[in-house]
Amino acid sequence: MRSYFLIGFFLCFITGSLFSQEPNHLKFKVNKGAPQFASENEQFKFGLGGRVYLDAAAYFDDKTDLGSGSEMRDARICFKAEVLKKWNAKINVGFAGGEVSLKDIYLQYNISTNSYVRGGNLLEPFGIEQTESSKTTKFMHVASTVEAFRPGRNLGVSYVNWGKKRYWEIGLFGSDINNTTEGDEGYGLTSRFAYALLNSNAIFHLGASGTYRTADSNGFADDGTENAKSIRYRSRAATHIERRRFIDAEIENAESQFKLGLEMIAAKGPISLQGEYMEASVNRKLLNGNFSAHGWYAQFGFLLKGGDYKYKIKSARLSKPNPKSLEFLIRYNKTDLNNSNIGIMGGKQQDVSLGFTWYVNYNVLMKFNFSNVDLDENALNEKENFNMIQTRLQFSF
């Protein structure tokens, strides 16, 4: 119910601002494939965006019978508005799999040219790939470590500030917009700080993120007592078409969790390096029974064509390569959800991926990924090793 209320509120904001302008005084243009309207005095702007991803995957040497196939990985429509150069609103709705899902939906107030506060359904500021648009992530699927530990989108409010070399965001968040479980929902405080020691001819960026979150309610038993709360970490095997999670740790009797993330970006000319380390600890009601897990990835990029890598301090990450660029990628990931001290063995995954991305133009790109995945004896179907080839045709505006 609250999801429909949120959409309705932001639609009223956008359409109310739109119809406050006289139609014959609106200017129209297309910017990088996206249609935009603006008043003559530039005090009001309204734009449309969207994306479609068509994916295919083939799996080999699999002990588990994996389902090779294809899917429309993502399909979205996005509405954006700017009013008086101080207020921004965004509604981003997905339709992948034939289901409606709410993505970024927020209202933003611009405090200055380098700071703002926003509230709505937001990505929590934790690391690089967690906060990066899927339009610009290097591989078709985020690293397993990121999928396992990322906090995702939640209802909340955040403050963002950046300078020539630094970036900082902090936010207070409630639960998932689709959470309908009875009882008190959890809350979280999340922050990310990054500092770019170099960000011109060469790029060198270090950062850290942290999040503290209480566990969501798990409903009530028939006698009215509250069910034990739980926290879960899990991840797919470097792919989305095969939906099963091969590593999965559910921690029962959980009270709260703390997650730490460390990040690094380095680039010089057409060569880039990026890596993240994440760890999570869960505080439980049981004595001497706290859970901990960790993971990391490192990736290398080389622009075979298209110039040099560039950096955006406003989001503290590498910029999208230029149109007509050709990029070669390598990534190694290791995620360990085993904790033998308390007998929760969620499995360990190691994977190596190779990728090629062709940025056909600003709106179209094509991806080719090869991955080898190695799982330990605590994974879904015990120890196994398999390979996959994946491709994507992506259109966005």
Coordinates of C-alpha atoms in Angstrom, one line a residue:
M1 CA 0.0 0.0 0.0
R2 CA 2.8 2.4 0.9
S3 CA 4.4 1.8 -2.5
Y4 CA 1.3 3.1 -4.3
F5 CA 1.2 6.1 -2.0
L6 CA 4.9 6.9 -2.7
I7 CA 4.3 6.7 -6.5
G8 CA 1.2 8.9 -6.2
F9 CA 3.0 11.5 -4.2
F10 CA 5.8 11.9 -6.6
L11 CA 3.6 11.8 -9.6
C12 CA 1.5 14.7 -8.1
F13 CA 4.7 16.6 -7.6
I14 CA 5.9 16.1 -11.1
T15 CA 2.6 16.6 -13.0
G16 CA 1.7 19.5 -10.7
S17 CA 4.9 21.3 -11.7
L18 CA 4.4 20.4 -15.3
F19 CA 0.9 21.8 -15.7
S20 CA 1.8 24.9 -13.8
Q21 CA 3.6 25.9 -17.0
E22 CA 1.8 27.2 -20.1
P23 CA 2.2 24.6 -22.9
N24 CA 3.2 27.1 -25.5
H25 CA 6.1 28.2 -23.3
L26 CA 7.7 24.8 -22.9
K27 CA 10.8 24.0 -24.9
F28 CA 11.6 20.5 -26.1
K29 CA 15.0 18.9 -26.9
V30 CA 16.6 15.4 -27.0
N31 CA 19.7 15.0 -24.9
K32 CA 21.7 11.8 -25.5
G33 CA 18.6 10.1 -26.6
A34 CA 16.4 11.2 -23.7
P35 CA 13.4 13.6 -24.4
Q36 CA 13.4 16.7 -22.2
F37 CA 11.0 19.6 -21.6
A38 CA 11.9 22.9 -20.0
S39 CA 10.3 26.3 -19.4
E40 CA 11.7 29.3 -21.2
N41 CA 13.3 30.6 -18.0
E42 CA 14.8 27.2 -17.2
Q43 CA 13.0 27.2 -13.8
F44 CA 11.3 23.9 -14.6
K45 CA 12.6 20.8 -16.4
F46 CA 11.0 17.5 -17.0
G47 CA 12.5 14.4 -18.7
L48 CA 11.9 10.8 -19.5
G49 CA 14.4 7.9 -19.4
G50 CA 14.3 4.1 -19.8
R51 CA 16.3 1.0 -20.3
V52 CA 16.0 -2.6 -21.7
Y53 CA 18.5 -5.4 -21.2
L54 CA 18.3 -8.6 -23.2
D55 CA 20.5 -11.4 -21.7
A56 CA 21.4 -14.9 -22.7
A57 CA 23.5 -17.5 -20.8
A58 CA 24.8 -21.0 -21.5
Y59 CA 26.2 -23.2 -18.6
F60 CA 28.8 -25.9 -19.0
D61 CA 30.3 -28.7 -16.9
D62 CA 27.7 -28.2 -14.2
K63 CA 27.0 -30.9 -11.6
T64 CA 23.8 -29.1 -10.7
D65 CA 21.4 -29.0 -13.7
L66 CA 21.6 -25.3 -14.5
G67 CA 19.0 -23.7 -16.8
S68 CA 20.7 -22.1 -19.8
G69 CA 18.4 -19.6 -21.5
S70 CA 17.5 -16.0 -22.0
E71 CA 15.6 -13.3 -20.3
M72 CA 14.7 -9.6 -20.4
R73 CA 16.9 -8.8 -17.4
D74 CA 15.6 -5.3 -17.0
A75 CA 13.0 -3.0 -18.5
R76 CA 12.3 0.4 -16.9
I77 CA 10.7 3.8 -17.4
C78 CA 12.0 6.8 -15.5
F79 CA 10.5 10.3 -14.9
K80 CA 12.6 13.2 -13.7
A81 CA 11.7 16.7 -12.8
E82 CA 13.6 19.8 -11.6
V83 CA 11.8 22.8 -10.1
L84 CA 13.4 26.2 -9.4
K85 CA 16.8 24.7 -9.6
K86 CA 16.4 23.6 -6.0
W87 CA 14.0 20.6 -6.1
N88 CA 14.4 17.4 -8.0
A89 CA 12.1 14.4 -8.2
K90 CA 12.6 10.9 -9.7
I91 CA 10.4 7.9 -10.3
N92 CA 12.1 4.8 -11.7
V93 CA 9.9 1.8 -12.2
G94 CA 10.9 -1.7 -13.4
F95 CA 8.9 -4.3 -15.4
A96 CA 11.4 -7.1 -15.7
G97 CA 9.8 -10.6 -15.5
G98 CA 6.4 -9.2 -16.1
E99 CA 6.2 -7.7 -12.6
V100 CA 6.2 -4.1 -11.4
S101 CA 9.1 -3.2 -9.1
L102 CA 9.9 0.1 -7.6
K103 CA 13.5 1.4 -7.9
D104 CA 14.7 4.9 -7.1
I105 CA 11.7 7.1 -6.1
Y106 CA 12.7 10.2 -4.2
L107 CA 12.4 13.9 -3.7
Q108 CA 15.6 15.9 -3.5
Y109 CA 16.4 19.4 -2.2
N110 CA 19.7 20.9 -3.5
I111 CA 21.3 22.7 -0.6
S112 CA 24.2 24.1 -2.7
T113 CA 26.0 23.2 -6.0
N114 CA 27.8 20.3 -4.2
S115 CA 25.4 19.1 -1.5
Y116 CA 21.8 17.9 -1.3
V117 CA 19.4 16.0 0.9
R118 CA 16.9 13.4 -0.5
G119 CA 14.2 11.2 0.9
G120 CA 12.3 8.3 -0.6
N121 CA 13.2 4.8 -1.8
L122 CA 17.0 4.9 -2.1
L123 CA 20.1 2.8 -2.5
E124 CA 21.9 2.9 0.8
P125 CA 25.4 4.4 0.5
F126 CA 27.6 1.2 0.9
G127 CA 30.5 0.7 -1.4
I128 CA 31.0 1.2 -5.2
E129 CA 28.9 -1.4 -7.0
Q130 CA 26.0 -1.3 -4.5
T131 CA 25.4 2.4 -5.4
E132 CA 26.2 2.2 -9.1
S133 CA 23.6 2.0 -11.8
S134 CA 23.3 -1.3 -13.6
K135 CA 23.8 0.7 -16.8
T136 CA 27.5 1.3 -15.9
T137 CA 28.6 -1.7 -13.8
K138 CA 31.4 -3.5 -15.6
F139 CA 30.1 -7.0 -15.7
M140 CA 26.6 -8.3 -16.4
H141 CA 26.2 -9.4 -12.7
V142 CA 27.7 -7.7 -9.7
A143 CA 30.4 -9.5 -7.7
S144 CA 29.0 -12.3 -5.5
T145 CA 30.5 -10.5 -2.4
V146 CA 28.4 -7.3 -3.2
E147 CA 25.2 -9.3 -3.8
A148 CA 25.6 -11.2 -0.5
F149 CA 26.3 -8.1 1.7
R150 CA 24.7 -5.1 0.0
P151 CA 21.9 -3.4 1.9
G152 CA 19.9 -2.6 -1.3
R153 CA 17.2 0.0 -1.6
N154 CA 15.1 1.0 1.5
L155 CA 12.9 3.9 2.5
G156 CA 14.9 6.6 4.1
V157 CA 16.6 10.0 4.0
S158 CA 20.2 10.8 3.1
Y159 CA 22.6 13.8 3.0
V160 CA 25.3 14.0 0.3
N161 CA 28.3 16.4 0.1
W162 CA 31.4 16.4 -2.2
G163 CA 34.4 18.6 -2.9
K164 CA 37.3 18.5 -5.3
K165 CA 38.7 15.4 -3.8
R166 CA 36.2 14.0 -1.2
Y167 CA 32.8 12.5 -1.2
W168 CA 30.5 11.8 1.8
E169 CA 27.0 10.4 2.2
I170 CA 25.1 9.4 5.3
G171 CA 21.6 8.2 5.6
L172 CA 18.9 6.8 8.0
F173 CA 16.8 4.1 6.5
G174 CA 13.8 1.9 7.4
S175 CA 12.9 -1.3 5.7
D176 CA 12.2 -2.5 2.2
I177 CA 9.3 -0.8 0.6
N178 CA 7.7 -4.2 0.0
N179 CA 8.0 -5.4 3.6
T180 CA 4.5 -6.3 4.9
T181 CA 5.5 -8.5 7.8
E182 CA 3.7 -7.6 11.1
G183 CA 5.8 -6.1 13.9
D184 CA 8.5 -3.5 14.1
E185 CA 10.6 -3.1 11.0
G186 CA 14.4 -2.7 11.4
Y187 CA 16.2 0.6 10.9
G188 CA 19.7 1.3 9.7
L189 CA 22.3 4.0 9.7
T190 CA 24.6 3.8 6.7
S191 CA 27.5 6.0 5.5
R192 CA 30.1 6.1 2.8
F193 CA 33.3 8.3 2.6
A194 CA 35.7 8.4 -0.3
Y195 CA 38.8 10.5 -0.9
A196 CA 40.5 10.8 -4.3
L197 CA 44.2 11.5 -3.7
L198 CA 44.5 11.8 -7.5
N199 CA 41.7 12.5 -9.9
S200 CA 43.1 14.2 -13.0
N201 CA 46.0 12.7 -15.1
A202 CA 46.0 9.7 -12.8
I203 CA 43.3 8.4 -10.5
F204 CA 43.7 7.0 -7.0
H205 CA 40.7 6.7 -4.7
L206 CA 40.3 5.1 -1.3
G207 CA 37.0 4.8 0.6
A208 CA 35.2 3.1 3.5
S209 CA 31.5 2.4 4.2
G210 CA 29.7 1.2 7.3
T211 CA 26.2 0.2 8.2
Y212 CA 24.4 -0.7 11.4
R213 CA 21.0 -2.2 11.1
T214 CA 18.5 -3.8 13.5
A215 CA 16.7 -7.0 12.4
D216 CA 13.2 -6.8 10.9
S217 CA 10.3 -8.4 12.7
N218 CA 9.5 -11.9 11.6
G219 CA 5.8 -11.7 12.6
F220 CA 4.0 -13.3 15.5
A221 CA 3.1 -16.8 16.6
D222 CA -0.5 -17.9 17.1
D223 CA -0.2 -17.2 20.8
G224 CA 0.8 -13.6 20.1
T225 CA 4.5 -13.9 20.9
E226 CA 7.0 -12.5 18.5
N227 CA 8.8 -15.0 16.2
A228 CA 12.6 -15.1 16.4
K229 CA 14.2 -12.6 14.1
S230 CA 16.7 -13.6 11.4
I231 CA 19.2 -12.1 9.0
R232 CA 20.2 -13.7 5.7
Y233 CA 23.2 -13.4 3.4
R234 CA 23.1 -15.2 0.0
S235 CA 24.3 -14.9 -3.6
R236 CA 23.8 -16.3 -7.0
A237 CA 26.7 -17.7 -9.0
A238 CA 27.8 -14.7 -11.0
T239 CA 24.7 -14.9 -13.1
H240 CA 21.0 -14.0 -13.0
I241 CA 19.3 -16.3 -15.5
E242 CA 20.1 -19.2 -13.2
R243 CA 18.2 -17.9 -10.2
R244 CA 19.3 -20.3 -7.4
R245 CA 21.6 -19.0 -4.7
F246 CA 24.5 -21.4 -4.3
I247 CA 25.8 -19.9 -1.1
D248 CA 23.2 -19.0 1.6
A249 CA 23.6 -18.3 5.3
E250 CA 20.5 -17.6 7.5
I251 CA 21.3 -16.5 11.0
E252 CA 18.4 -17.0 13.5
N253 CA 17.9 -15.3 16.8
A254 CA 19.5 -12.2 15.3
E255 CA 19.2 -8.8 16.9
S256 CA 21.4 -6.5 14.7
Q257 CA 24.2 -6.5 12.2
F258 CA 27.2 -4.3 11.4
K259 CA 28.8 -4.3 8.0
L260 CA 32.1 -2.7 6.9
G261 CA 33.3 -2.0 3.4
L262 CA 36.6 -0.9 2.1
E263 CA 37.2 0.2 -1.5
M264 CA 39.9 1.3 -4.0
I265 CA 40.0 2.7 -7.5
A266 CA 43.2 3.3 -9.4
A267 CA 43.5 4.3 -13.1
K268 CA 46.1 5.6 -15.4
G269 CA 45.4 6.2 -19.1
P270 CA 43.5 3.2 -20.5
I271 CA 44.2 0.9 -17.5
S272 CA 42.0 0.7 -14.3
L273 CA 41.9 -1.3 -11.1
Q274 CA 38.9 -1.6 -8.7
G275 CA 38.4 -3.6 -5.6
E276 CA 36.2 -3.9 -2.6
Y277 CA 36.4 -5.8 0.7
M278 CA 33.2 -6.4 2.8
E279 CA 32.6 -8.1 6.1
A280 CA 29.5 -8.6 8.2
S281 CA 28.9 -9.5 11.8
V282 CA 25.6 -10.4 13.4
N283 CA 24.7 -9.9 17.0
R284 CA 22.5 -12.8 18.3
K285 CA 20.6 -13.4 21.5
L286 CA 22.4 -16.6 22.1
L287 CA 25.6 -16.2 24.1
N288 CA 28.9 -16.8 22.3
G289 CA 26.9 -17.3 19.1
N290 CA 27.6 -14.2 17.0
F291 CA 28.1 -14.7 13.2
S292 CA 30.7 -13.2 11.0
A293 CA 31.4 -13.5 7.2
H294 CA 33.5 -11.7 4.6
G295 CA 34.3 -11.4 0.9
W296 CA 36.2 -9.4 -1.6
Y297 CA 36.7 -8.8 -5.3
A298 CA 39.3 -7.2 -7.5
Q299 CA 38.9 -6.3 -11.2
F300 CA 41.1 -5.0 -14.0
G301 CA 40.0 -3.0 -17.0
F302 CA 41.7 -2.1 -20.2
L303 CA 40.3 0.2 -22.8
L304 CA 41.4 -1.3 -26.1
K305 CA 39.8 1.6 -27.9
G306 CA 38.2 4.8 -26.6
G307 CA 40.8 6.9 -24.8
D308 CA 41.5 7.1 -21.1
Y309 CA 39.4 6.3 -17.9
K310 CA 37.9 9.4 -16.2
Y311 CA 36.6 9.9 -12.7
K312 CA 33.4 11.5 -11.2
I313 CA 33.9 12.9 -7.7
K314 CA 30.1 13.7 -7.6
S315 CA 29.5 9.9 -7.3
A316 CA 33.0 8.8 -6.4
R317 CA 33.5 6.3 -9.2
L318 CA 34.9 5.9 -12.7
S319 CA 32.9 7.5 -15.5
K320 CA 31.2 5.5 -18.2
P321 CA 33.7 5.1 -21.2
N322 CA 33.1 7.1 -24.3
P323 CA 30.9 5.9 -27.1
K324 CA 32.7 3.5 -29.5
S325 CA 35.0 2.4 -26.7
L326 CA 36.0 -1.3 -26.5
E327 CA 36.8 -2.5 -23.0
F328 CA 38.5 -5.7 -21.8
L329 CA 37.8 -6.9 -18.2
I330 CA 39.0 -9.4 -15.6
R331 CA 37.5 -10.0 -12.2
Y332 CA 38.3 -12.4 -9.3
N333 CA 35.8 -12.7 -6.5
K334 CA 35.8 -14.7 -3.2
T335 CA 32.8 -14.9 -0.8
D336 CA 32.9 -16.9 2.4
L337 CA 29.7 -17.4 4.3
N338 CA 31.1 -20.2 6.5
N339 CA 31.4 -19.8 10.3
S340 CA 32.5 -23.0 11.9
N341 CA 32.5 -21.5 15.4
I342 CA 28.7 -21.5 15.6
G343 CA 28.0 -24.2 13.0
I344 CA 26.5 -21.9 10.3
M345 CA 28.1 -23.0 7.0
G346 CA 26.6 -21.0 4.2
G347 CA 29.2 -22.0 1.7
K348 CA 32.2 -20.4 0.0
Q349 CA 32.3 -19.3 -3.7
Q350 CA 35.3 -18.3 -5.8
D351 CA 34.8 -17.1 -9.4
V352 CA 36.9 -15.7 -12.2
S353 CA 35.3 -13.7 -15.0
L354 CA 36.5 -12.3 -18.3
G355 CA 34.5 -9.6 -20.1
F356 CA 34.4 -7.6 -23.3
T357 CA 32.1 -4.5 -23.6
W358 CA 31.5 -2.6 -26.8
Y359 CA 30.0 0.9 -26.2
V360 CA 28.3 1.1 -29.6
N361 CA 27.1 4.7 -28.9
Y362 CA 25.8 6.6 -25.9
N363 CA 22.6 4.5 -25.7
V364 CA 23.6 1.0 -26.9
L365 CA 26.2 -1.4 -25.6
M366 CA 27.0 -5.1 -25.9
K367 CA 28.6 -7.3 -23.3
F368 CA 30.2 -10.7 -23.5
N369 CA 31.2 -12.5 -20.2
F370 CA 32.9 -15.8 -19.4
S371 CA 32.9 -17.0 -15.8
N372 CA 34.3 -20.0 -14.0
V373 CA 32.7 -20.7 -10.6
D374 CA 34.1 -22.9 -7.9
L375 CA 31.9 -23.9 -4.8
D376 CA 32.9 -25.7 -1.6
E377 CA 31.2 -28.6 0.1
N378 CA 28.8 -26.3 2.0
A379 CA 27.2 -24.8 -1.1
L380 CA 23.8 -25.6 -2.5
N381 CA 24.7 -29.0 -4.0
E382 CA 28.1 -29.4 -2.3
K383 CA 31.4 -29.1 -4.0
E384 CA 31.3 -28.3 -7.8
N385 CA 32.9 -26.3 -10.5
F386 CA 31.2 -25.0 -13.7
N387 CA 31.6 -22.5 -16.5
M388 CA 29.3 -20.1 -18.2
I389 CA 29.1 -17.7 -21.2
Q390 CA 26.7 -14.8 -21.0
T391 CA 25.8 -12.0 -23.4
R392 CA 23.8 -8.8 -23.2
L393 CA 22.3 -6.3 -25.6
Q394 CA 21.6 -3.1 -23.6
F395 CA 19.6 0.0 -24.6
S396 CA 19.2 3.0 -22.3
F397 CA 18.3 6.6 -22.6

